[in-house]
Amino acid sequence: MKYVILLSSVLCAFVCPGQNLKSGGKLSPDQAIMDIRHYTISLTVDPDQKSIDGYTEIDLILSVPTDRLVFDLTNVLKVNKVWVNGKEAKQEHAENKLFITSGSAFNSGRIKVRIAYGGQPTIATRPPWTGGFQWDKDSNGNPWIAITCQGEGAKIYFPCKDHPSDEPNEGADMIITVPKGLTVAGPGLLRKVSTKKNQSTFHWKTNYTIANYCILFNVGKYKVAKRTYTTIDGNKVPMEYYALEENFDKAGKILDLFEQSCLILEKYFGEYPWVKERIGASETPHLGMEHQTNIAYGNKYRFEKIGGKDFDWLLHHEFGHEWWANKVTNRDWGHMWIQEGICTYGDRLAIRELAGEEQYMNSMRETARLTKNKIPVVRGDEVDSDSAYQVDIYGKGAFFMHTLRYVMGDAIFFPTLKKLATDPQYTYNNTVVTDDVEKLFSNAYGKSLKPLFHLFLYTPDKLEVSVKQTYDDKYLVRLLNIDMPLPMDIATDSGLQRLTLDTTATLITSKTPIQVDPKVFYLKKVIME
Ligand SMILES: [Zn+2]
């Protein structure tokens, strides 16, 4: 199906950032001693000059005293002044790092750093894949501004500790000033709008922990469509779509599809994660991104039919990231398949819900066909955003969930997947790596699934199944490259049988040639001996 191909190839991706910036990787000792608590970003945006000017305030806890504080900030922007706990401090800004010192050491404990800066941020060359600012215009000539920075990191426009392992646990405030008549959409809830002369200031605030690349805003001549959504647990959450005024007639449809997707995602992954704030999306000039409580939507209302119902694959996928990326977050980009792969699996589950099991199976077979299997999905810990990204983190990650579902059975698999999305030890302030996922699923299964995780996530190999015909109607079947017994469908003359195979041969009798795993639950290579 067309959109399966689209989903497998084009979402939330980061490659070759414009400034050759990347985020994550090995955490420096200077930043390992910091625990970021909160960001306040206060900027005036000038669409004519394509510039920003203002300050960022960072609240953090130092675990030990230190002579210097080190933040990430692109050198494209100019730092004017820095204060630590209200006292002006010295700064040096080089190679996209901001070094802050004072006459004496900074004590351990909580500190507040304020950095005044501004300039013309880098323009995105191919958003959302290469990030930066997009200074676009709607068809009436009004400014339409978006930011993307998943790969490059938020340092492209505010000073921060740019690593996926450290989100501001107390949230973020965004105080954004734009020319009067424009609207700013940001994360969390809109607290206040004030207008002075020809400028309006929008104060957005989230109290939730949030990834750096989601702390951003969109600007446009927006009109807001609103309704209230009742979650699976009975909580009422505002649902808002910031549509360009010229597209407002389509905004109600987006809210309908938002509701449809939310019902499906809640069924499998538990209640919508940000019930104290809102379900939100903004229309953007780029395709889309999973910005927390303010999903970027740029699919231009190109709906398609799944099981006879309208569906927007982009909206569903980015919304799925509210669970997989925003609520369940990989500690390091090396484990990004947890975010992209399971989110992509959520796209396939939407097919299951809207069109049925057979269509879901078809979509998984198509997903299997599109896997590359050239480099491992997980390439180690401490992997930066550039090195971690490859297409198999989407489809192969999703297909691995499909394999687990078959191995474990629905009665164990689905509750375990929901546990990963709901248990406090894996969500919100706690980040995860592949080992956490493996242990959770192994515990639920009652036997170690480590060999399965290893084969499909840490190697590019497929499961090798040897078939040896010994007589006209006799076959010996065994697994070659995995040290654990696995269930396997074998089609014989008496129909489909679910057998347990391992590295010792299993004898199968069939007058017709046998078929291994005909419905395709494994990425596999059948070797006829
Ligand atoms: Zn994605």
XYZ file of C-alpha atoms and ligand atoms in Angstrom:
530
model
C 0.000 0.000 0.000
C 1.170 3.447 -0.869
C 1.165 4.824 2.599
C 3.024 1.862 4.038
C 5.864 2.770 1.716
C 5.574 6.395 2.710
C 5.600 5.571 6.400
C 8.633 3.406 6.025
C 10.653 5.957 4.237
C 9.972 9.504 5.201
C 9.153 10.368 8.773
C 10.744 12.391 11.521
C 14.062 11.676 9.977
C 17.297 13.475 10.425
C 20.098 13.268 7.948
C 22.895 15.635 6.941
C 21.883 18.656 9.023
C 22.423 21.990 7.323
C 25.101 23.183 9.715
C 26.421 19.669 10.076
C 25.104 19.815 13.627
C 24.069 16.716 15.485
C 22.928 15.999 19.012
C 23.470 13.316 21.628
C 26.410 10.929 21.477
C 28.914 10.724 24.308
C 27.985 13.052 27.136
C 30.847 15.374 28.096
C 32.027 15.370 31.755
C 31.044 19.075 31.933
C 27.448 18.224 31.078
C 27.241 14.905 32.926
C 27.252 16.841 36.225
C 24.168 18.851 35.226
C 20.545 17.871 35.728
C 18.395 20.272 33.726
C 15.189 21.183 35.563
C 13.542 23.907 33.496
C 13.938 26.171 30.471
C 12.353 29.589 29.959
C 12.753 30.860 26.419
C 11.760 34.471 25.826
C 12.254 35.714 22.288
C 11.024 38.430 19.978
C 10.625 37.099 16.465
C 11.113 39.438 13.518
C 9.797 37.818 10.309
C 11.153 40.636 8.099
C 14.686 40.376 9.441
C 14.359 36.589 9.892
C 15.836 37.107 13.338
C 15.230 36.305 17.005
C 16.293 38.265 20.067
C 15.847 37.731 23.794
C 17.020 35.355 26.492
C 16.896 31.788 27.762
C 16.870 30.957 31.446
C 18.093 27.524 32.499
C 17.379 26.052 35.932
C 19.641 23.135 36.723
C 21.137 21.135 39.548
C 24.907 20.676 39.686
C 25.902 17.380 41.295
C 29.399 18.675 42.155
C 31.063 22.123 42.258
C 32.583 23.167 38.943
C 34.760 25.944 37.530
C 32.735 26.248 34.357
C 29.320 25.626 32.913
C 29.084 24.358 29.357
C 25.977 24.613 27.168
C 25.312 23.969 23.506
C 24.386 26.918 21.293
C 24.987 27.441 17.586
C 27.687 29.996 16.782
C 25.330 31.498 14.220
C 23.671 33.309 17.159
C 25.469 35.924 19.240
C 25.541 35.829 23.023
C 25.293 39.305 24.543
C 25.388 38.728 28.283
C 25.245 35.925 30.838
C 24.141 35.870 34.476
C 24.431 33.045 37.010
C 22.093 33.378 39.994
C 21.589 37.033 39.046
C 25.294 37.877 38.877
C 26.920 38.671 35.583
C 29.412 36.002 34.518
C 32.059 35.680 31.815
C 31.310 33.792 28.645
C 33.121 32.405 25.677
C 31.207 31.111 22.701
C 33.088 28.862 20.285
C 32.383 25.842 18.118
C 28.700 25.793 19.083
C 29.545 25.613 22.815
C 28.992 28.299 25.401
C 31.521 28.292 28.265
C 30.550 30.250 31.374
C 32.955 31.099 34.199
C 33.116 33.451 37.177
C 35.931 34.413 39.556
C 35.151 31.433 41.778
C 33.705 27.945 41.363
C 29.979 27.333 40.980
C 28.685 25.429 43.998
C 26.771 22.197 43.708
C 22.999 22.474 44.024
C 20.386 24.400 42.119
C 21.421 27.362 39.994
C 19.775 29.660 37.487
C 21.605 30.748 34.359
C 20.288 33.514 32.139
C 21.703 33.988 28.667
C 20.826 37.000 26.502
C 21.378 36.345 22.822
C 20.026 36.850 19.342
C 20.651 36.887 15.624
C 19.521 35.141 12.502
C 19.098 31.421 13.166
C 19.998 28.935 10.441
C 17.337 28.415 7.804
C 16.169 24.836 7.351
C 17.209 23.522 3.953
C 14.963 20.462 3.866
C 12.635 20.475 6.864
C 11.798 18.342 8.769
C 14.771 16.187 7.726
C 17.280 18.977 8.016
C 16.274 21.349 10.729
C 16.315 25.061 11.299
C 13.904 27.956 10.880
C 11.410 28.067 8.053
C 10.291 31.612 7.219
C 7.409 30.806 4.928
C 4.264 32.693 3.891
C 0.685 31.476 3.586
C -1.175 32.051 0.317
C -2.319 35.475 1.537
C 1.260 36.559 2.166
C 1.134 36.309 5.982
C 4.293 35.089 7.748
C 4.186 31.358 8.496
C 7.109 30.249 10.641
C 8.142 26.796 11.826
C 11.152 25.274 13.538
C 12.467 21.707 13.324
C 15.561 20.383 15.084
C 15.222 16.706 15.969
C 18.646 15.809 14.634
C 20.521 19.107 15.070
C 19.144 19.646 18.549
C 17.563 22.717 20.106
C 20.936 24.506 20.234
C 20.014 25.864 16.802
C 17.933 28.445 18.619
C 18.352 28.284 22.387
C 21.250 27.430 24.721
C 20.732 24.012 26.294
C 22.242 20.705 27.278
C 21.595 19.048 23.966
C 21.309 15.380 24.839
C 18.257 13.073 24.762
C 19.081 11.720 28.240
C 18.301 15.004 30.016
C 14.915 16.610 29.596
C 13.804 19.547 31.783
C 11.790 17.615 34.373
C 9.847 20.695 35.460
C 8.924 21.639 31.911
C 9.390 24.806 29.936
C 7.981 28.297 29.478
C 7.961 29.976 26.087
C 7.333 33.698 25.931
C 7.268 34.591 22.257
C 6.612 38.059 20.827
C 5.453 38.448 17.217
C 3.921 41.202 15.076
C 0.314 41.874 16.062
C -2.198 39.789 14.098
C -0.055 36.652 14.099
C -0.554 33.763 16.535
C 2.088 31.673 18.290
C 1.431 27.981 18.996
C 3.689 26.340 21.568
C 3.863 23.406 23.975
C 1.488 22.873 26.910
C -1.155 25.483 27.653
C -1.491 29.082 26.550
C -1.301 31.097 29.778
C -1.489 34.638 28.529
C -1.601 36.823 25.452
C -0.726 40.493 25.791
C -0.607 43.109 23.068
C 1.463 46.281 23.224
C 1.460 48.706 20.301
C 2.055 46.564 17.230
C 3.325 43.419 18.975
C 1.669 40.466 20.720
C 3.318 38.242 23.311
C 2.173 34.643 23.793
C 3.111 32.800 26.989
C 3.012 29.025 26.573
C 3.819 26.764 29.508
C 4.217 23.028 29.970
C 4.776 21.441 33.361
C 5.662 18.101 31.842
C 9.113 16.815 31.053
C 9.771 17.463 27.372
C 12.497 16.705 24.812
C 14.597 19.684 23.711
C 13.556 19.300 20.088
C 9.886 19.643 21.115
C 10.405 22.946 22.958
C 9.523 25.213 20.096
C 6.836 27.316 18.535
C 5.056 27.889 15.241
C 3.805 31.265 14.073
C 1.061 31.939 11.574
C -2.219 33.626 10.804
C -3.918 30.841 12.716
C -7.494 30.162 13.700
C -8.073 27.575 16.420
C -10.565 24.702 16.217
C -11.377 23.288 19.660
C -13.317 20.505 21.287
C -13.020 18.344 24.396
C -11.805 14.762 24.245
C -12.673 12.238 26.953
C -9.790 9.823 27.475
C -9.998 6.066 27.950
C -9.701 6.730 31.721
C -12.476 9.308 31.675
C -10.364 12.477 31.862
C -11.413 15.470 29.823
C -8.652 17.040 27.718
C -8.876 20.073 25.438
C -8.204 19.159 21.812
C -6.982 22.016 19.619
C -5.921 22.415 16.032
C -4.191 25.626 14.934
C -5.168 25.817 11.260
C -4.107 28.523 8.866
C -7.106 30.817 8.634
C -7.428 29.981 4.938
C -7.774 26.250 5.761
C -10.075 26.572 8.744
C -12.910 24.801 6.904
C -10.851 21.587 7.132
C -9.986 21.946 10.826
C -13.039 20.025 12.069
C -12.019 17.054 9.960
C -8.543 17.096 11.533
C -10.149 16.986 14.990
C -12.302 14.029 13.860
C -9.195 12.159 12.722
C -7.354 13.149 15.898
C -10.163 11.547 17.905
C -10.135 8.420 15.739
C -6.369 8.030 16.172
C -6.496 8.770 19.903
C -9.078 6.019 20.478
C -6.857 3.495 18.673
C -3.620 4.572 20.362
C -5.193 4.631 23.833
C -6.583 1.134 23.309
C -3.096 -0.302 22.746
C -0.830 2.082 24.661
C -2.942 3.471 27.479
C -4.335 6.899 28.236
C -3.159 9.946 26.272
C 0.034 11.025 28.105
C -0.552 14.773 28.649
C -4.073 14.898 30.117
C -3.349 17.910 32.340
C -2.544 19.994 29.282
C -3.918 19.331 25.817
C -4.050 17.323 22.631
C -2.740 19.737 20.035
C -1.497 20.199 16.503
C -0.472 23.150 14.354
C -0.447 23.455 10.600
C 3.149 23.778 9.416
C 4.862 24.406 6.085
C 6.946 21.213 6.558
C 5.550 17.659 6.517
C 5.417 16.994 10.245
C 7.099 16.275 13.561
C 6.150 14.919 16.951
C 6.308 18.171 18.927
C 4.803 17.362 22.319
C 1.186 18.591 22.743
C 1.683 20.602 19.556
C 2.177 18.086 16.749
C 3.421 19.664 13.532
C 0.971 18.809 10.756
C 1.906 19.521 7.136
C 0.241 16.722 5.187
C -2.039 19.208 3.405
C -5.224 17.326 4.295
C -4.385 14.439 1.966
C -6.581 11.800 3.574
C -6.883 8.261 2.342
C -9.287 5.408 2.961
C -8.410 2.581 5.310
C -11.214 0.053 5.729
C -13.553 2.584 4.119
C -12.700 5.309 6.653
C -10.755 8.515 6.159
C -7.260 8.332 7.626
C -4.302 10.704 7.755
C -1.111 8.656 8.084
C 1.040 11.672 8.977
C -1.252 12.854 11.751
C -1.573 9.335 13.169
C 2.166 8.682 13.083
C 3.203 11.972 14.677
C 0.432 11.629 17.239
C 1.656 8.092 18.041
C 4.922 9.727 19.072
C 3.119 11.285 22.053
C 3.491 7.773 23.525
C 6.641 6.608 21.685
C 9.253 9.404 21.890
C 7.561 11.953 24.111
C 6.332 9.692 26.933
C 8.636 6.694 26.378
C 11.968 8.274 25.449
C 15.216 6.636 24.388
C 18.094 7.605 26.649
C 20.456 7.641 23.723
C 19.876 7.986 19.983
C 21.391 4.504 19.591
C 18.077 3.105 20.824
C 15.898 5.273 18.627
C 14.078 2.232 17.205
C 12.068 2.220 20.453
C 10.591 5.577 19.451
C 10.329 5.140 15.691
C 9.859 1.380 15.419
C 7.104 1.043 18.005
C 5.444 4.245 16.765
C 5.458 2.752 13.252
C 3.961 -0.425 14.722
C 1.196 1.815 16.076
C 0.537 2.874 12.463
C 0.063 -0.786 11.537
C -2.254 -1.310 14.505
C -4.416 1.481 13.110
C -4.810 -0.635 9.969
C -5.766 -3.573 12.182
C -8.417 -1.477 13.909
C -9.827 0.189 10.800
C -9.473 -2.555 8.184
C -9.033 -5.817 10.100
C -6.426 -8.490 10.779
C -5.876 -9.482 7.130
C -5.020 -5.940 6.075
C -2.729 -5.650 9.095
C -0.987 -8.876 7.985
C -0.633 -7.509 4.453
C 0.895 -4.312 5.780
C 3.376 -6.288 7.907
C 4.413 -8.387 4.885
C 4.987 -5.182 2.948
C 6.976 -3.814 5.899
C 9.135 -6.974 5.890
C 9.751 -6.613 2.164
C 11.029 -3.067 2.655
C 13.519 -3.820 5.429
C 17.126 -3.267 4.389
C 18.975 -5.539 6.854
C 22.311 -3.955 5.978
C 23.330 -2.480 9.340
C 22.069 -3.335 12.830
C 19.103 -1.369 14.190
C 21.046 -0.742 17.419
C 24.615 0.342 16.742
C 25.667 0.700 20.356
C 25.281 3.203 23.173
C 26.428 6.824 22.991
C 25.503 7.143 19.345
C 24.874 10.640 17.992
C 21.776 11.551 16.002
C 23.512 11.307 12.623
C 24.973 7.852 13.186
C 21.819 6.433 14.767
C 19.498 7.291 11.946
C 18.704 4.707 9.276
C 15.499 3.500 7.720
C 15.372 0.114 9.519
C 14.686 1.824 12.869
C 11.154 2.356 11.458
C 10.055 -0.726 9.535
C 12.366 -3.335 11.009
C 11.607 -1.992 14.481
C 7.882 -2.291 13.746
C 8.306 -5.756 12.275
C 10.177 -6.860 15.375
C 7.045 -6.038 17.388
C 5.069 -8.187 14.927
C 7.523 -11.068 15.523
C 7.244 -10.669 19.302
C 3.459 -10.684 19.010
C 3.607 -14.052 17.202
C 6.166 -15.577 19.588
C 4.459 -14.435 22.803
C 0.839 -14.557 21.715
C -1.661 -11.699 21.960
C -2.630 -12.429 25.583
C 0.917 -11.657 26.763
C 2.268 -9.402 24.027
C -0.326 -6.623 24.017
C -0.473 -6.117 27.820
C 3.346 -6.093 27.906
C 3.519 -3.468 25.174
C 0.974 -1.408 27.103
C 3.047 -1.820 30.266
C 6.067 -0.370 28.462
C 3.962 2.692 27.624
C 2.365 3.083 31.061
C 4.669 1.825 33.825
C 6.392 4.759 35.603
C 9.787 3.050 35.372
C 9.719 3.384 31.557
C 7.918 6.693 31.116
C 8.058 10.468 31.670
C 11.179 11.230 33.743
C 12.609 7.761 33.165
C 14.267 7.023 29.846
C 14.818 3.601 28.285
C 17.312 1.578 26.291
C 16.852 -1.700 24.401
C 17.888 -3.788 27.427
C 14.954 -2.400 29.423
C 12.552 -3.449 26.684
C 14.121 -6.910 26.420
C 13.949 -7.537 30.169
C 10.315 -6.453 30.330
C 9.271 -8.733 27.455
C 11.435 -11.649 28.692
C 9.867 -11.430 32.156
C 6.380 -11.421 30.697
C 7.226 -14.342 28.397
C 8.730 -16.341 31.270
C 11.844 -17.178 29.237
C 14.710 -15.080 27.950
C 14.032 -13.410 24.614
C 17.561 -12.031 24.533
C 18.673 -14.181 21.559
C 15.703 -12.865 19.535
C 16.436 -9.232 20.475
C 20.091 -9.792 19.676
C 19.517 -11.344 16.255
C 17.012 -8.795 14.974
C 18.228 -5.611 16.644
C 21.984 -6.003 17.113
C 22.817 -7.834 13.861
C 21.637 -7.296 10.267
C 21.081 -11.066 9.901
C 17.798 -12.791 9.214
C 16.651 -15.903 11.020
C 18.098 -18.892 9.169
C 15.895 -21.975 8.858
C 17.326 -25.137 7.336
C 14.981 -27.529 5.476
C 16.301 -30.932 4.400
C 14.107 -33.373 2.515
C 15.087 -36.926 3.528
C 12.323 -38.960 1.811
C 9.467 -38.086 -0.536
C 7.308 -37.049 2.393
C 9.884 -36.417 5.144
C 11.559 -33.133 6.048
C 14.047 -32.198 8.740
C 13.702 -28.569 9.828
C 15.940 -26.685 12.244
C 17.056 -23.199 13.191
C 20.662 -22.383 12.357
C 21.579 -19.080 13.959
C 19.620 -18.613 17.167
C 20.071 -20.344 20.471
C 16.479 -20.545 21.664
C 13.381 -22.501 20.710
C 10.927 -20.531 18.589
C 7.386 -21.199 17.440
C 7.083 -21.539 13.658
C 4.173 -22.027 11.303
C 4.785 -24.857 8.818
C 2.321 -25.492 5.986
C 2.012 -29.232 5.253
C -0.449 -31.468 3.422
C -2.587 -31.492 6.556
C -2.699 -27.708 6.836
C -0.869 -25.098 8.861
C 0.836 -26.354 12.017
C 2.469 -24.266 14.737
C 5.597 -26.164 15.786
C 8.456 -25.304 18.115
C 11.810 -25.376 16.335
C 15.344 -25.157 17.662
C 18.833 -26.073 16.475
C 18.093 -29.811 16.591
C 16.127 -31.131 13.637
C 12.357 -31.571 13.829
C 10.887 -34.265 11.565
C 7.887 -33.195 9.513
C 5.777 -35.486 7.330
C 3.982 -34.041 4.326
C 3.145 -35.370 0.874
C 3.242 -31.827 -0.477
C 6.300 -29.544 -0.230
C 6.334 -27.785 3.121
C 6.335 -24.010 3.544
C 8.044 -22.327 6.459
C 6.357 -19.296 8.065
C 4.045 -18.698 5.068
C 2.238 -15.779 6.721
C 5.582 -14.033 7.440
C 6.047 -13.467 11.138
C 9.850 -13.565 10.851
C 12.470 -11.879 8.730
C 14.044 -15.134 7.623
C 16.146 -17.020 5.144
C 15.022 -20.589 4.364
C 18.025 -22.694 3.350
C 17.206 -25.845 1.378
C 19.853 -28.448 2.082
Zn 8.369 9.090 13.467
